[in-house]
Coordinates of C-alpha atoms in Angstrom, one line a residue:
X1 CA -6.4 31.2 -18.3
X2 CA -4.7 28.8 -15.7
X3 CA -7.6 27.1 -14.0
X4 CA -5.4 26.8 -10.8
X5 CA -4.9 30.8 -11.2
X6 CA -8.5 31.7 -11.2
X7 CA -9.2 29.1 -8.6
X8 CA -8.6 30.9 -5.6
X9 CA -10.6 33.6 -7.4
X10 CA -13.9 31.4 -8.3
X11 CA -13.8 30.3 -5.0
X12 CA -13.9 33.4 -3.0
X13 CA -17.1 34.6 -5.7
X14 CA -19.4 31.8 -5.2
X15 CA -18.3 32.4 -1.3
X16 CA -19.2 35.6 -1.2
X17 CA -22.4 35.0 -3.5
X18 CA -23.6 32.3 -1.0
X19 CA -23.7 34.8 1.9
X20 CA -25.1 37.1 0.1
X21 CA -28.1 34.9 -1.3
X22 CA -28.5 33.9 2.1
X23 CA -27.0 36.4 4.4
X24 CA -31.0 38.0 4.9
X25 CA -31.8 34.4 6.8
X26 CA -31.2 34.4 10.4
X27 CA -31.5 30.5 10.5
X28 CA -28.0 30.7 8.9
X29 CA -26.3 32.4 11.7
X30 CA -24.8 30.7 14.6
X31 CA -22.2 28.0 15.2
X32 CA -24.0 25.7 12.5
X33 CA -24.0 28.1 9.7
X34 CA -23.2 26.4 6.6
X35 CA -22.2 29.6 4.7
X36 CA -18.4 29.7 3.2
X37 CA -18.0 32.7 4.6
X38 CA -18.4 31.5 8.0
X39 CA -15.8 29.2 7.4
X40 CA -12.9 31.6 6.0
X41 CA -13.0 35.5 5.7
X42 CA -13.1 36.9 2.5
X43 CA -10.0 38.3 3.8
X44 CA -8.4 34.5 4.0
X45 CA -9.8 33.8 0.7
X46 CA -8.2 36.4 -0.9
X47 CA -4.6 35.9 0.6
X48 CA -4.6 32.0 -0.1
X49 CA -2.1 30.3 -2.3
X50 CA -2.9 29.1 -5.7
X51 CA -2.2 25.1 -5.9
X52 CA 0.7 25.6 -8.3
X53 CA 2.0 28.1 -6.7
X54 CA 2.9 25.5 -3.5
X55 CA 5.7 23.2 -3.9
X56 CA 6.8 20.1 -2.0
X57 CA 10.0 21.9 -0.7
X58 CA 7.9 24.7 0.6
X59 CA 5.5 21.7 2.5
X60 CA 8.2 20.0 4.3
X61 CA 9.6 23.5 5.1
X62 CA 6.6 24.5 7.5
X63 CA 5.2 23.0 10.5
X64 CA 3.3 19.8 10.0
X65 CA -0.3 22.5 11.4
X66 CA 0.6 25.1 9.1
X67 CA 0.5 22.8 6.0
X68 CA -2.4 20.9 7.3
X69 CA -4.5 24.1 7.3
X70 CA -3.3 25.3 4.0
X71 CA -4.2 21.8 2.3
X72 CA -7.3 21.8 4.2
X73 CA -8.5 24.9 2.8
X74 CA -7.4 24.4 -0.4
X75 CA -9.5 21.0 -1.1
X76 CA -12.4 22.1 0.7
X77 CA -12.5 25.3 -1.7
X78 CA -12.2 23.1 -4.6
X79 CA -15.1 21.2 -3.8
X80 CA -16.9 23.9 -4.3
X81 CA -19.3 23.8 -7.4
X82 CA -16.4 21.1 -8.7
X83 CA -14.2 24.2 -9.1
X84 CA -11.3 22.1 -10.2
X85 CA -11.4 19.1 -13.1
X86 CA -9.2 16.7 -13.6
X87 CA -7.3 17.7 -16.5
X88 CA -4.1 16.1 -16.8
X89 CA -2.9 12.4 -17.7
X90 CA 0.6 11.2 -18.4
X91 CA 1.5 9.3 -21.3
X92 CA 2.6 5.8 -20.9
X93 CA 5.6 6.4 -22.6
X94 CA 6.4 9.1 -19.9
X95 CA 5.2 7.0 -16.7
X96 CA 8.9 4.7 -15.9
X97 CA 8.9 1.5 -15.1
X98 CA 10.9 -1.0 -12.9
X99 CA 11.4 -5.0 -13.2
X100 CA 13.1 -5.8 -10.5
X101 CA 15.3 -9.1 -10.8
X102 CA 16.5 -11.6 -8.4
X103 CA 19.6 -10.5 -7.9
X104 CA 18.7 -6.9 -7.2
X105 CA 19.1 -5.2 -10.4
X106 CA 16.1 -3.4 -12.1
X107 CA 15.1 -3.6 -15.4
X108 CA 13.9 -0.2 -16.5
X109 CA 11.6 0.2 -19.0
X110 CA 8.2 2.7 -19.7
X111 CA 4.1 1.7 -19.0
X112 CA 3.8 1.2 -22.8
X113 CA 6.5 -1.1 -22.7
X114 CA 5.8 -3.4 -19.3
X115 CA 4.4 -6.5 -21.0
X116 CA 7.2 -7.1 -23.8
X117 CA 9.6 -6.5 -20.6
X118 CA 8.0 -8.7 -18.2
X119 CA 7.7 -11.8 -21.1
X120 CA 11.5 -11.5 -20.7
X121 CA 11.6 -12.6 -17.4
X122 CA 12.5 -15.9 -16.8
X123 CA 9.4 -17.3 -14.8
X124 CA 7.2 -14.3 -14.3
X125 CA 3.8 -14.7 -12.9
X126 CA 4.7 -17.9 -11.9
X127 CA 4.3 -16.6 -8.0
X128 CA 3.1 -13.8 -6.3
X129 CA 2.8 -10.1 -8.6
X130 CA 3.5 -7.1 -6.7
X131 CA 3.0 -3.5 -8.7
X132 CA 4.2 -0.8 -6.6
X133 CA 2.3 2.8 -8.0
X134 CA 4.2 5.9 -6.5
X135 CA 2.4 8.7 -5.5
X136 CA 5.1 11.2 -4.9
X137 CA 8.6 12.1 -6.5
X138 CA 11.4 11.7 -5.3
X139 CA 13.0 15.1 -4.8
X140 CA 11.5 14.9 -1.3
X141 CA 14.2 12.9 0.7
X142 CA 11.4 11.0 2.8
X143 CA 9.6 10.5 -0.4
X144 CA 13.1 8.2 -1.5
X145 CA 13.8 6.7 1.4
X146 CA 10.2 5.8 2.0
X147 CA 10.3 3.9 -1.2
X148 CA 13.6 2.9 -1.2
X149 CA 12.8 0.9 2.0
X150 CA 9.7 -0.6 0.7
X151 CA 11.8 -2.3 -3.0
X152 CA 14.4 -3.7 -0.3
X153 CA 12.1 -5.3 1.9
X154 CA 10.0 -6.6 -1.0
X155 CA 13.8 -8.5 -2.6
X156 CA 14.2 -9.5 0.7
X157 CA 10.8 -11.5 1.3
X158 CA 11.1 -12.6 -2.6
X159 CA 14.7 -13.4 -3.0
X160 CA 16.2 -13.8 0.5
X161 CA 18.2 -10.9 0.4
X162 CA 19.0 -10.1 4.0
X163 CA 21.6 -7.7 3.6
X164 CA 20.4 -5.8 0.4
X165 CA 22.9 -2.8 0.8
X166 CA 27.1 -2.8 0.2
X167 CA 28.6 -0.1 -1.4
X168 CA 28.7 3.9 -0.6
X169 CA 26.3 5.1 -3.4
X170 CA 23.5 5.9 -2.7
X171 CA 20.7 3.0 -3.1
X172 CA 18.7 4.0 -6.4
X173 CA 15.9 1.5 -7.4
X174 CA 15.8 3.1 -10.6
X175 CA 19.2 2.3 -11.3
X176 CA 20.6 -1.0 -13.4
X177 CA 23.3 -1.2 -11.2
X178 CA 20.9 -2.7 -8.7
X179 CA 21.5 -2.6 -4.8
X180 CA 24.0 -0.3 -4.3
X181 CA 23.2 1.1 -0.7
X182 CA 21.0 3.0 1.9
X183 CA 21.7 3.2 5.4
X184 CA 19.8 0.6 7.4
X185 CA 18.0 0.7 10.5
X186 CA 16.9 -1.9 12.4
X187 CA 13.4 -2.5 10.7
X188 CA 15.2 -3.9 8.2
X189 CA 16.0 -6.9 9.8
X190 CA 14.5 -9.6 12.4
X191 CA 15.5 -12.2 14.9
X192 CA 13.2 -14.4 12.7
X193 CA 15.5 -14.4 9.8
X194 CA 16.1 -18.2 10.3
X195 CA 13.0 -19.4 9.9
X196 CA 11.4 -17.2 6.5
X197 CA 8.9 -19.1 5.1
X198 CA 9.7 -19.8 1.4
X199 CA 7.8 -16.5 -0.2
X200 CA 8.2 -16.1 -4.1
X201 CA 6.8 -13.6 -6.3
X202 CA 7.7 -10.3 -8.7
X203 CA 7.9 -6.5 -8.2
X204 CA 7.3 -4.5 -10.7
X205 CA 7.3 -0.8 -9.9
X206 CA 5.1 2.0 -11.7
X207 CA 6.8 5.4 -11.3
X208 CA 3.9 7.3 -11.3
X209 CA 4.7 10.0 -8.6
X210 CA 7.8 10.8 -10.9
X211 CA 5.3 12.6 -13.2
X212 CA 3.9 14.5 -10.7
X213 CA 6.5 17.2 -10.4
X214 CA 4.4 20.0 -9.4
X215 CA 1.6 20.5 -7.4
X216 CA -0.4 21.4 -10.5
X217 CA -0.1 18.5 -11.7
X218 CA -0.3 16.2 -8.3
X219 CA -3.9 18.8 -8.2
X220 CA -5.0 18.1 -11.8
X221 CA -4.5 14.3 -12.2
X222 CA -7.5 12.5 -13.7
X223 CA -7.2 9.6 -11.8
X224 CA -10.0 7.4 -14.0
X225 CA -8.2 7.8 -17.1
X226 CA -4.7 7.2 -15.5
X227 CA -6.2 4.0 -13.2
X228 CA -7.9 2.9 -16.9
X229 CA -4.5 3.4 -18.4
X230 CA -2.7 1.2 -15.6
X231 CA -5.8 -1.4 -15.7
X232 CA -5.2 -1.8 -19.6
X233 CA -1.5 -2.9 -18.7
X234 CA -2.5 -5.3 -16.0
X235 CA -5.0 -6.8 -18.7
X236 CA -2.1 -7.1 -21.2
X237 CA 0.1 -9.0 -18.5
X238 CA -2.9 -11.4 -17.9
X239 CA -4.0 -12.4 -21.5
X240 CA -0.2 -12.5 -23.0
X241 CA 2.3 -13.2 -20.2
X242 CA -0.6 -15.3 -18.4
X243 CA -0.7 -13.5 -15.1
X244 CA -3.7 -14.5 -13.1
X245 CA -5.7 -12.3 -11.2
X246 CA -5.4 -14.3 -7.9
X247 CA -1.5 -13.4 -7.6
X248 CA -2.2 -9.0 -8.7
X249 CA -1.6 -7.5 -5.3
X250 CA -1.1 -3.1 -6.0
X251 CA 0.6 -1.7 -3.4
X252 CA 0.0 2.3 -4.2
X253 CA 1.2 5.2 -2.3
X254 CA -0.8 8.7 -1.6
X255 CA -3.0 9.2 -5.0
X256 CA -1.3 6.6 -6.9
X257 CA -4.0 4.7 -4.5
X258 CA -6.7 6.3 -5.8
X259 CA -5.3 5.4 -9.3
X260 CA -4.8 2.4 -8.2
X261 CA -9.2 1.8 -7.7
X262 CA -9.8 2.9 -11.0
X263 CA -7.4 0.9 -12.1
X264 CA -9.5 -2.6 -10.4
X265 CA -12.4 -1.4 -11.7
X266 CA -11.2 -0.9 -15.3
X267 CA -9.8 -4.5 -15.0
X268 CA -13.1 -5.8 -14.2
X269 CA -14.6 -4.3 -16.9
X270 CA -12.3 -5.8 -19.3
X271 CA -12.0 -9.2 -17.9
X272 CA -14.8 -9.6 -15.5
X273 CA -12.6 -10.9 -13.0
X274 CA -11.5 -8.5 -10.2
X275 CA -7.6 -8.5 -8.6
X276 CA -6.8 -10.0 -5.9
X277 CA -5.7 -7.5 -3.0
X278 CA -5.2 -3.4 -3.3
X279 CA -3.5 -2.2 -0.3
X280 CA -3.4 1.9 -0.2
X281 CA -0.6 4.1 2.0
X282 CA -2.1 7.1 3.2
X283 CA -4.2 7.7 0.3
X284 CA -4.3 10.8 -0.7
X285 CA -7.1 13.4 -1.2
X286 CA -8.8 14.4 -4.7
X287 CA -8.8 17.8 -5.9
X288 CA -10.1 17.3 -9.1
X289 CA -13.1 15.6 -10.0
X290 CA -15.5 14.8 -12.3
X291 CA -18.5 16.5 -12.3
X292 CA -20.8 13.1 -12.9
X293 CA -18.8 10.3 -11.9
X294 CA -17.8 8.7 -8.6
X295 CA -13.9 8.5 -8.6
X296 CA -10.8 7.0 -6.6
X297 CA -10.4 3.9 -4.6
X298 CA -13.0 1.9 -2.7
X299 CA -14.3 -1.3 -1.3
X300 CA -14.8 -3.7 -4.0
X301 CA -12.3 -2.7 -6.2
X302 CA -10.5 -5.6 -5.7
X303 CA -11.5 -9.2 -3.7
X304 CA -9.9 -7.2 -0.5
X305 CA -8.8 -3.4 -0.1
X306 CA -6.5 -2.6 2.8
X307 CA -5.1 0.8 3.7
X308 CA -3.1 3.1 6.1
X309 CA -3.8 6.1 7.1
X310 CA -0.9 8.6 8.6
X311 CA -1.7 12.1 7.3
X312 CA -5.7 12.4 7.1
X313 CA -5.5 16.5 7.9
X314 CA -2.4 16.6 5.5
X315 CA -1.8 15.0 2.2
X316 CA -4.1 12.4 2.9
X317 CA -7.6 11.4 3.7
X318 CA -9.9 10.6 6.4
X319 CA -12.4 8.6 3.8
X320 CA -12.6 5.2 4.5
X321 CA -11.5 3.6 1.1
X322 CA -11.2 0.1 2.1
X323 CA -12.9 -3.3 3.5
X324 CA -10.4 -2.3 6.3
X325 CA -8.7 1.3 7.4
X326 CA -6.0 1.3 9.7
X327 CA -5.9 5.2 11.3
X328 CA -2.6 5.6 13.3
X329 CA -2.7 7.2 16.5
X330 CA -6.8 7.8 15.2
X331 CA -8.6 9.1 12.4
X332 CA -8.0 12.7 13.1
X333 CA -4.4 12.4 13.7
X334 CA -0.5 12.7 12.1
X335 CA 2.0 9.8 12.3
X336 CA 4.3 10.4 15.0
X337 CA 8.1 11.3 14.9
X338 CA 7.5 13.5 12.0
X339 CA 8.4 16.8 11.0
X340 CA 6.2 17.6 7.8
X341 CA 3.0 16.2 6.0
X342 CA 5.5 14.6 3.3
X343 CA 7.1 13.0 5.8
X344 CA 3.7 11.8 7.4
X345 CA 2.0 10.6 4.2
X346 CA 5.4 8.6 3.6
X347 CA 4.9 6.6 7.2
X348 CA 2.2 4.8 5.5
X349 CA 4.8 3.0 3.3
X350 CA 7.6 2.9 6.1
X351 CA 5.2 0.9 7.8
X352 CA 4.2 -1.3 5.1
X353 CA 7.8 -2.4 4.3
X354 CA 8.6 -2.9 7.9
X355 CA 5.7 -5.4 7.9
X356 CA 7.2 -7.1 4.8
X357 CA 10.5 -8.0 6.4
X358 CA 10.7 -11.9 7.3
X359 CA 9.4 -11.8 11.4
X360 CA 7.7 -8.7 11.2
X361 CA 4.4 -9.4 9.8
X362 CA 2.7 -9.0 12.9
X363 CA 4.7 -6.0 14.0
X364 CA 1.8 -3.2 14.0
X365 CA -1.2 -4.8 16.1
X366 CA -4.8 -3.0 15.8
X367 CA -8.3 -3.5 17.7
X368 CA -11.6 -2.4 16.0
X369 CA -12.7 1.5 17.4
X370 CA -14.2 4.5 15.8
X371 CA -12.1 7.1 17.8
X372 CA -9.2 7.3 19.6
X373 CA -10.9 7.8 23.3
X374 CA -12.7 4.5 22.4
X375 CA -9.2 2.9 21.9
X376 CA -7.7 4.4 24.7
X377 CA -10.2 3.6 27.0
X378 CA -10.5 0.0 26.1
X379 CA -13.5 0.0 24.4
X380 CA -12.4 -1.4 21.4
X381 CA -14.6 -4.9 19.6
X382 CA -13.7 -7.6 17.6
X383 CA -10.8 -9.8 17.1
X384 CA -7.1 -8.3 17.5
X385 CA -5.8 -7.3 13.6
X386 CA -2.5 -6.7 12.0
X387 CA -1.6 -3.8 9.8
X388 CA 0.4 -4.6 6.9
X389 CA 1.4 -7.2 4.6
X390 CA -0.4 -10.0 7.2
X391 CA -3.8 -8.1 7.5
X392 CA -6.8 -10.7 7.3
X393 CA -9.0 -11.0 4.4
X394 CA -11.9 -11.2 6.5
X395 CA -11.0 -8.1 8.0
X396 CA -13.9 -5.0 8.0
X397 CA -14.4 -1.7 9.3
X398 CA -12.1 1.0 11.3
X399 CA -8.8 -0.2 13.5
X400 CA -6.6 2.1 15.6
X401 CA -3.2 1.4 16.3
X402 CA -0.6 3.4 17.8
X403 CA 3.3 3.1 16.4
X404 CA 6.6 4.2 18.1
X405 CA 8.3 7.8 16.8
X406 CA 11.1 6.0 15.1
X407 CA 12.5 2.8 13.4
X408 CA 11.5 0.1 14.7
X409 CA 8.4 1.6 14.4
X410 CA 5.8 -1.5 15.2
X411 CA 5.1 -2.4 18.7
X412 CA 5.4 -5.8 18.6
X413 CA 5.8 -6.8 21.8
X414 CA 4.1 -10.6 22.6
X415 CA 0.5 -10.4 23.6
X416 CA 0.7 -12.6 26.7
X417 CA 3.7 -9.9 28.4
X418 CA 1.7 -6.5 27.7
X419 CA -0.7 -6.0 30.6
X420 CA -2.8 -3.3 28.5
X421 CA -6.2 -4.7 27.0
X422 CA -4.7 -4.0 23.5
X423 CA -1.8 -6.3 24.8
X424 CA -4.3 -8.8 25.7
X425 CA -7.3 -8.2 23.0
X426 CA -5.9 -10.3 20.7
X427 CA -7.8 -13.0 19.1
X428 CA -11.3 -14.7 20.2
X429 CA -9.2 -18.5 20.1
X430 CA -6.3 -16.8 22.4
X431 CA -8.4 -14.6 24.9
X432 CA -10.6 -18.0 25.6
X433 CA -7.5 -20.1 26.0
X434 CA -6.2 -17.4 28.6
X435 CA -9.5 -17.9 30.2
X436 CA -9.6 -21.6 30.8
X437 CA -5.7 -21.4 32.2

């Protein structure tokens, strides 16, 4: 039978089997109560939505609480006894790929066939290595613009591209035909254009969100074997096309980030040398996991794990899952300006690319807190932090941040003008300089 069929099923008999092994114990009552049935009626249980029976569509067609408390209940039910295990991988031959060139133009190709493509580009690995794992496809429109944003942000930084878009079709990073236009807004560009600092490197970009064309599947994904599938490639590149580790920076979207720690780790194990930077976009939760094995991303999977959180009660997680998280507007909160979760989880990588863009690396300033009421109320510690493609290696713990509603969405604004102690809190050199003046 479908596992995702029977889940909703499985879940309401251990439920109702829990209260009923402990339903005779009065120390279970009360607003503590740790019974599932305490949680959700029987009544809920049996009206819920099996996983594949939810689409994407029908996400970004309800309100951003309604989806949030049908995700919710749905991963918390299949954490139950490990209800769900991860049972589907894609081939490598099925996962596309993108090379993208200098001048704008991709070279597509397949996982299987990423190494013999890449030692037919002139110079690669020479500079910087970006691999861009999806976590979403791109049927959702805020799923392609998010990530249509981020491949023209990276060509600008890496090929001085300031005006990647001419043309009326419709930009496709997919395409050969290369840049062929999106409509801009102004994160795309910066006053600081004139003085870019020389910045070199590669994108390479693993389609892996293309796969996931259901919820079934996006529910199912075994995200060790897929991340030890990915790792394998990324040793290939080192020992033939002679890519260090030291220039491997994944940037990976929604579970394509948690694929993206099992991907580290199985690149340690290979070459006992771990990459160099893993930076995750609203990571995503994990249905499906294994029984006997820890699984996903997580400090240490790399020399320095970054990641931003927009949709923690929708399609992503809470779970810290890096040396340094970076909750916007708080850990219990949805980016703002948006209409759906898809939308939401796709801020992460809006912000990102923003940050990417020559002048904007400092655009999304943080300070250390645990809550939002501690950042509100200035009671924030520690130095003043960036979110995004600056973020300090040294960086550890929980930042807050708030963004504006729409493009540009950093709040930039110079340190020394803002009269707010988040204006002000910036670094330990800069407040003690304002001190002596």
């Amino acid at each position: 039978m479908n596992p995702l069929k029977i889940f909703c099923f499985l879940a309401l008999v251990i439920a109702v089997a829990s209260a009923n092994k402990h339903g005779k114990n009065k120390d279970n009552a009360g607003p503590n109560s740790l019974k599932p049935t305490d949680w959700l009626s029987v009544e809920e249980l049996q009206s819920m939505t099996a996983i594949d029976d939810i689409t994407l569509q029908q996400l970004e067609n309800i309100s951003v609480e309604d989806a949030e408390r049908k995700i919710e209940k749905i991963y918390h039910l299949s954490q139950i006894n490990h209800a769900l295990e991860p049972s589907y991988v894609p081939s490598p031959s099925n996962v596309p790929v993108m090379l993208m060139k200098p001048n704008g133009q991709s070279q597509q190709t397949n996982l299987n066939e990423l190494v013999e493509a890449a030692k037919q580009q002139p110079n690669f690995g020479d500079e910087e290595v970006t691999i861009f794992i999806t976590g979403m496809p791109q049927t959702s429109s805020a799923v392609s613009k998010a990530n249509k944003k981020l491949v023209q942000a990276y060509m600008q930084r890496y090929n001085g591209q300031q005006q990647p878009i001419n043309g009326n079709k419709d930009y496709d990073y997919g395409s050969s035909q290369g840049n062929q236009g999106v409509t801009s807004s102004e994160e795309d560009y910066s006053e600081s254009w004139k003085n870019q600092k020389s910045t070199k490197g590669n994108l390479v970009i693993i389609n892996l969100g293309s796969t996931l064309t259901n919820m079934k599947r996006f529910a199912l994904l075994d995200v060790e074997q897929t991340g030890n599938m990915i790792g394998k490639t990324l040793v290939q590149l080192t020992n033939e096309v002679d890519v260090p580790q030291e220039i491997i920076h994944i940037v990976a979207q929604g579970i394509g980030a948690q694929v993206a720690g099992a991907a580290g780790r199985q690149y340690k194990r290979l070459t006992g040398h771990q990459l160099r930077r893993i930076t995750a976009l609203d990571p995503s939760k994990i249905f499906a996991k294994n029984r006997n094995a820890l699984t996903g991303l997580a400090r240490g999977d790399a020399d320095f794990v970054d990641a931003i959180h927009t949709s923690t009660c929708g399609m992503g997680t809470r779970q810290r899952v890096g040396d340094v998280d970076f909750y916007v507007n708080g850990p219990a909160s949805t980016a703002p300006g948006t209409n759906n979760v898809v939308e939401a989880s796709m801020r992460a990588t809006r912000y990102f690319a923003e940050s990417l863009r020559p002048g904007n690396e400092r655009n999304f300033p943080a300070v250390a807190a645990n809550s939002l009421n501690q950042y509100e109320n200035n009671e924030g510690n520690g130095k003043r932090a960036y979110m995004g493609i600056a973020t300090d290696f040294d960086l550890e713990g929980d930042y807050i941040l708030k963004v504006n509603p729409k493009s540009p969405f950093g709040k930039s604004a110079p340190a020394q003008k803002q009269s707010t102690y988040h204006g002000l809190h910036q670094s330990w050199k800069s407040g003690k300089n304002q001190n002596q003046e």
